[in-house]
Amino acid sequence: MGISVIADTGADTLTVIIEDDGCGMNEEQVKKVTDPFYTTRDTRKVGLGVPFFKMAALQSGGSFEIKSEPGVGTKVTAVFGLSNIDRMPLGDMAETIHMIVTMNEETDFVYTHKIDDRGFVLDTRQMREILGGLSFKEPEVSSYIKEYLEENIAESGNGTVI
Amino acid sequence: MKSLEELKAIREKMQGSVAFRSEDTNQTRVVVGMATCGIASGARPVLTALSDAVQSKGIKDVAVTQTGCIGLCQYEPIVEVYAPGKEKVTYVKMTPEKALEVVDRHLIGGNVVTEYTIGALAK
């Protein structure tokens, strides 16, 4: 699973890309997925995650695209207007990614964080290789990952928060 | 930039000293609803408080995880506790402070914090 947050101050864009090599969706499902009244769950009739994500991108003067192929995977690309007043703040990415990574140990994640030419990549496969069988939930490991994200995100921003 | 070198040091330090935990059937699961409704009502700090407390207090056999929408959005943030052999306990309208109380009184002490459960709210 890949998650990328890329800010380009020159082009005034903030691009968020989420991609996986999961089961994918067929053309019909891709068309319907941005509809708030479409969901594959049977617990209720609405699914708001993707529609909200699309709305947030479009209201900041950006764009939104989903590419998917059954059996191959899905790639969601949302482009936001970086300085647009209607762009919602990115939020606490360190905490968000820390939580996703430590709570889903059966999935590999590659998190890319870039602001112009400053940035870093966190690849859980590299971390797992170093750790052997040691869990991301071990307190020392967990707080290392949190600090790794916090420090590197702060340094990528070089004083600015996106 | 922080590097992966430190992670190697952690690994070496912990080598041998840690019995690698495995998920067993005696594990209590603490599940936080982290869908849009949960996050909007403040589930993230609740989840952070829970997992930090479970880690820092070294509570064994408790796994803190997240789930999607439980279907009771008006009661979010919701925390469910699944202890083996016991009935599920549903805590509603949680805050980090209430979560820490649940850790101390329920997860460590073994007593359900009745006043924060959905049953208490419905009355």
Coordinates of C-alpha atoms in Angstrom, one line a residue:
Chain A
M1 CA 0.0 0.0 0.0
G2 CA 1.4 3.4 -1.0
I3 CA 0.5 6.7 0.5
S4 CA 2.1 9.9 -0.8
V5 CA 1.7 13.5 0.2
I6 CA 3.5 15.8 -2.2
A7 CA 3.4 19.6 -2.0
D8 CA 4.7 21.7 -4.8
T9 CA 4.8 25.4 -3.9
G10 CA 5.8 26.3 -7.5
A11 CA 2.7 24.7 -9.1
D12 CA 0.7 25.6 -5.9
T13 CA -0.6 22.0 -5.6
L14 CA -0.8 19.4 -2.8
T15 CA -1.1 15.9 -4.3
V16 CA -2.3 13.0 -2.2
I17 CA -1.9 9.6 -3.8
I18 CA -3.2 6.3 -2.3
E19 CA -2.5 3.1 -4.2
D20 CA -2.7 -0.6 -3.5
D21 CA -2.1 -3.9 -5.2
G22 CA -5.4 -5.3 -3.8
C23 CA -8.4 -6.8 -5.6
G24 CA -9.2 -3.7 -7.6
M25 CA -12.6 -2.6 -8.9
N26 CA -14.3 -3.0 -12.3
E27 CA -15.4 0.0 -14.4
E28 CA -18.9 0.0 -13.0
Q29 CA -17.6 0.1 -9.4
V30 CA -15.1 2.9 -10.2
K31 CA -18.0 5.0 -11.6
K32 CA -20.2 4.4 -8.5
V33 CA -17.6 4.7 -5.8
T34 CA -17.8 8.6 -5.6
D35 CA -21.5 8.3 -5.1
P36 CA -22.3 8.7 -1.4
F37 CA -25.2 6.3 -1.8
Y38 CA -23.0 3.4 -3.0
T39 CA -21.2 1.0 -0.8
T40 CA -20.3 -2.7 -0.9
R41 CA -21.0 -3.1 2.8
D42 CA -24.3 -4.5 3.9
T43 CA -24.4 -2.7 7.3
R44 CA -25.9 0.4 5.8
K45 CA -26.6 2.1 2.5
V46 CA -24.1 5.0 2.4
G47 CA -20.3 5.2 1.9
L48 CA -18.9 8.7 2.6
G49 CA -15.1 8.3 2.6
V50 CA -14.4 8.7 -1.1
P51 CA -17.1 11.3 -1.8
F52 CA -15.8 13.5 1.0
F53 CA -12.2 13.1 -0.3
K54 CA -13.3 14.1 -3.8
M55 CA -15.3 17.0 -2.5
A56 CA -12.3 18.3 -0.4
A57 CA -10.0 18.2 -3.5
L58 CA -12.5 19.8 -5.9
Q59 CA -13.6 22.6 -3.5
S60 CA -9.9 23.7 -3.3
G61 CA -9.7 24.0 -7.1
G62 CA -8.1 20.7 -7.5
S63 CA -8.9 17.4 -9.3
F64 CA -9.7 13.8 -8.4
E65 CA -9.1 10.6 -10.2
I66 CA -9.4 6.9 -9.6
K67 CA -7.8 4.3 -11.7
S68 CA -8.5 0.6 -10.9
E69 CA -8.2 -2.8 -12.5
P70 CA -9.6 -6.0 -11.1
G71 CA -6.9 -8.2 -9.7
V72 CA -4.2 -5.5 -10.1
G73 CA -5.1 -2.7 -7.7
T74 CA -6.4 0.8 -7.3
K75 CA -4.8 4.2 -7.5
V76 CA -6.5 7.3 -6.1
T77 CA -5.0 10.7 -7.0
A78 CA -6.4 13.8 -5.4
V79 CA -4.9 17.2 -6.2
F80 CA -5.6 20.2 -4.0
G81 CA -4.9 23.8 -4.5
L82 CA -2.1 24.3 -1.9
S83 CA -2.8 27.9 -1.0
N84 CA -6.5 27.8 -1.7
I85 CA -8.5 29.1 1.3
D86 CA -10.9 26.3 0.9
R87 CA -8.2 23.6 1.2
M88 CA -8.6 21.8 4.5
P89 CA -5.4 21.5 6.6
L90 CA -3.5 18.3 6.0
G91 CA -3.8 17.4 9.7
D92 CA -1.5 15.3 11.9
M93 CA 0.2 13.0 9.3
A94 CA 2.7 11.7 11.9
E95 CA 0.0 10.4 14.2
T96 CA -2.2 9.2 11.3
I97 CA 0.6 7.2 9.5
H98 CA 1.9 5.9 12.9
M99 CA -1.5 4.5 13.7
I100 CA -2.1 2.9 10.2
V101 CA 1.4 1.3 10.2
T102 CA 1.4 -0.1 13.8
M103 CA -2.2 -1.3 13.7
N104 CA -2.1 -3.1 10.4
E105 CA 1.1 -5.2 10.6
E106 CA -0.1 -7.7 8.0
T107 CA 0.1 -4.9 5.4
D108 CA 3.2 -3.3 4.0
F109 CA 3.2 0.5 3.7
V110 CA 5.3 3.0 1.8
Y111 CA 4.7 6.5 2.9
T112 CA 6.2 9.3 0.8
H113 CA 6.2 12.9 2.2
K114 CA 7.6 15.6 0.0
I115 CA 7.6 19.4 0.1
D116 CA 9.3 20.6 -3.1
D117 CA 12.7 18.9 -3.0
R118 CA 12.7 18.1 0.7
G119 CA 11.2 14.8 1.9
F120 CA 11.5 11.2 3.0
V121 CA 10.1 7.8 2.4
L122 CA 9.0 5.4 5.2
D123 CA 9.0 1.8 3.9
T124 CA 7.7 -0.7 6.4
R125 CA 9.4 -3.6 4.5
Q126 CA 12.8 -2.0 5.3
M127 CA 11.8 -1.7 9.0
R128 CA 10.5 -5.2 9.2
E129 CA 13.7 -6.5 7.7
I130 CA 15.8 -4.8 10.4
L131 CA 13.4 -5.8 13.2
G132 CA 13.1 -9.5 12.3
G133 CA 10.1 -10.8 14.1
L134 CA 9.9 -7.8 16.5
S135 CA 6.4 -6.2 16.4
F136 CA 5.8 -2.6 15.6
K137 CA 3.7 -2.5 18.7
E138 CA 6.7 -3.0 21.0
P139 CA 6.8 0.3 23.0
E140 CA 10.4 1.1 21.9
V141 CA 9.7 0.4 18.2
S142 CA 6.3 2.1 18.3
S143 CA 7.7 5.3 19.7
Y144 CA 10.7 5.2 17.3
I145 CA 8.3 5.1 14.4
K146 CA 6.3 8.0 15.8
E147 CA 9.5 10.1 16.4
Y148 CA 10.8 9.1 12.9
L149 CA 7.6 10.5 11.3
E150 CA 7.4 13.6 13.5
E151 CA 11.0 14.6 13.0
N152 CA 11.1 13.9 9.3
I153 CA 7.8 15.6 8.5
A154 CA 8.9 18.6 10.4
E155 CA 12.3 18.7 8.6
S156 CA 10.6 18.3 5.2
G157 CA 8.4 21.3 6.0
N158 CA 11.4 23.3 7.0
G159 CA 9.3 25.4 9.3
T160 CA 6.1 25.5 7.3
V161 CA 3.1 23.3 8.1
I162 CA 0.9 22.2 5.2
Chain B
M1 CA 16.6 13.5 9.1
K2 CA 16.1 10.5 11.5
S3 CA 17.6 7.4 10.0
L4 CA 17.0 3.6 10.3
E5 CA 20.3 3.2 12.2
E6 CA 18.4 3.8 15.5
L7 CA 16.0 1.0 14.7
K8 CA 18.9 -1.4 14.3
A9 CA 20.1 -0.3 17.8
I10 CA 16.7 -1.0 19.2
R11 CA 16.6 -4.4 17.6
E12 CA 20.0 -5.3 19.0
K13 CA 19.1 -4.0 22.4
M14 CA 15.9 -6.0 22.6
Q15 CA 17.4 -9.1 21.0
G16 CA 16.8 -12.0 23.4
S17 CA 15.2 -9.9 26.1
V18 CA 11.8 -9.9 24.5
A19 CA 9.6 -12.9 24.2
F20 CA 8.0 -12.2 20.8
R21 CA 4.3 -11.7 21.4
S22 CA 1.9 -13.7 19.4
E23 CA -1.8 -13.2 19.1
D24 CA -3.4 -15.8 21.3
T25 CA -6.9 -16.6 22.3
N26 CA -6.5 -15.1 25.8
Q27 CA -6.2 -11.7 24.2
T28 CA -8.6 -8.9 25.0
R29 CA -9.4 -6.8 22.0
V30 CA -10.0 -3.1 22.5
V31 CA -11.6 -1.7 19.3
V32 CA -12.0 2.0 18.5
G33 CA -14.4 3.1 15.8
M34 CA -12.3 5.1 13.3
A35 CA -14.7 5.8 10.4
T36 CA -15.4 9.4 9.4
C37 CA -18.0 9.7 12.2
G38 CA -15.6 8.5 14.8
I39 CA -12.7 10.6 13.7
A40 CA -15.0 13.7 13.4
S41 CA -16.1 13.3 17.0
G42 CA -12.5 12.8 18.4
A43 CA -11.7 9.1 18.1
R44 CA -8.1 9.6 17.1
P45 CA -6.9 11.1 20.5
V46 CA -8.9 8.3 22.2
L47 CA -7.2 5.6 20.2
T48 CA -3.8 7.3 20.8
A49 CA -4.5 7.5 24.6
L50 CA -5.5 3.8 24.7
S51 CA -2.6 2.5 22.8
D52 CA -0.1 4.7 24.6
A53 CA -1.5 3.7 28.0
V54 CA -1.5 -0.1 27.1
Q55 CA 2.1 0.2 26.0
S56 CA 3.4 2.4 28.8
K57 CA 1.7 0.4 31.5
G58 CA 3.0 -2.8 29.9
I59 CA -0.5 -4.5 30.0
K60 CA -0.1 -8.0 28.5
D61 CA -2.8 -9.7 26.4
V62 CA -4.5 -6.5 25.3
A63 CA -4.5 -5.5 21.7
V64 CA -5.8 -2.1 20.7
T65 CA -7.1 -2.0 17.2
Q66 CA -9.4 0.1 15.0
T67 CA -12.5 -0.6 13.1
G68 CA -14.9 1.2 10.7
C69 CA -18.3 2.7 11.5
I70 CA -20.1 0.7 14.1
G71 CA -23.5 2.1 13.1
L72 CA -24.1 4.3 16.2
C73 CA -22.6 7.5 14.9
Q74 CA -24.5 9.6 17.5
Y75 CA -22.6 7.9 20.3
E76 CA -19.0 8.3 18.8
P77 CA -16.2 8.0 19.8
I78 CA -17.0 4.4 20.6
V79 CA -14.7 1.9 22.3
E80 CA -15.6 -1.8 22.4
V81 CA -13.9 -4.2 24.7
Y82 CA -14.0 -7.9 23.7
A83 CA -12.6 -10.0 26.6
P84 CA -12.5 -13.8 25.9
G85 CA -15.4 -15.6 27.5
K86 CA -17.2 -12.3 28.5
E87 CA -19.9 -10.2 27.0
K88 CA -18.8 -7.3 24.8
V89 CA -18.7 -4.0 26.6
T90 CA -19.5 -0.8 24.5
Y91 CA -18.2 2.5 25.8
V92 CA -19.7 5.6 24.2
K93 CA -18.9 9.3 23.9
M94 CA -15.4 8.6 24.9
T95 CA -12.6 11.1 25.6
P96 CA -8.9 10.4 26.2
E97 CA -9.5 11.0 30.0
K98 CA -12.4 8.5 30.1
A99 CA -10.2 6.1 28.0
L100 CA -7.5 6.2 30.6
E101 CA -10.0 5.5 33.3
V102 CA -11.2 2.4 31.3
V103 CA -7.6 1.3 31.1
D104 CA -7.0 1.5 34.8
R105 CA -10.4 0.3 36.1
H106 CA -11.5 -2.2 33.4
L107 CA -8.4 -3.5 31.6
I108 CA -6.2 -3.6 34.7
G109 CA -8.7 -3.7 37.5
G110 CA -11.2 -6.0 35.7
N111 CA -14.3 -3.9 36.6
V112 CA -16.5 -2.5 33.8
V113 CA -16.8 1.3 34.1
T114 CA -20.5 1.1 33.9
E115 CA -21.2 4.9 33.8
Y116 CA -19.5 5.2 30.4
T117 CA -21.2 2.3 28.8
I118 CA -24.0 2.5 26.2
G119 CA -26.4 1.0 28.7
A120 CA -25.9 3.8 31.2
L121 CA -26.4 6.5 28.5
A122 CA -29.7 4.9 27.3
K123 CA -31.2 5.1 30.7

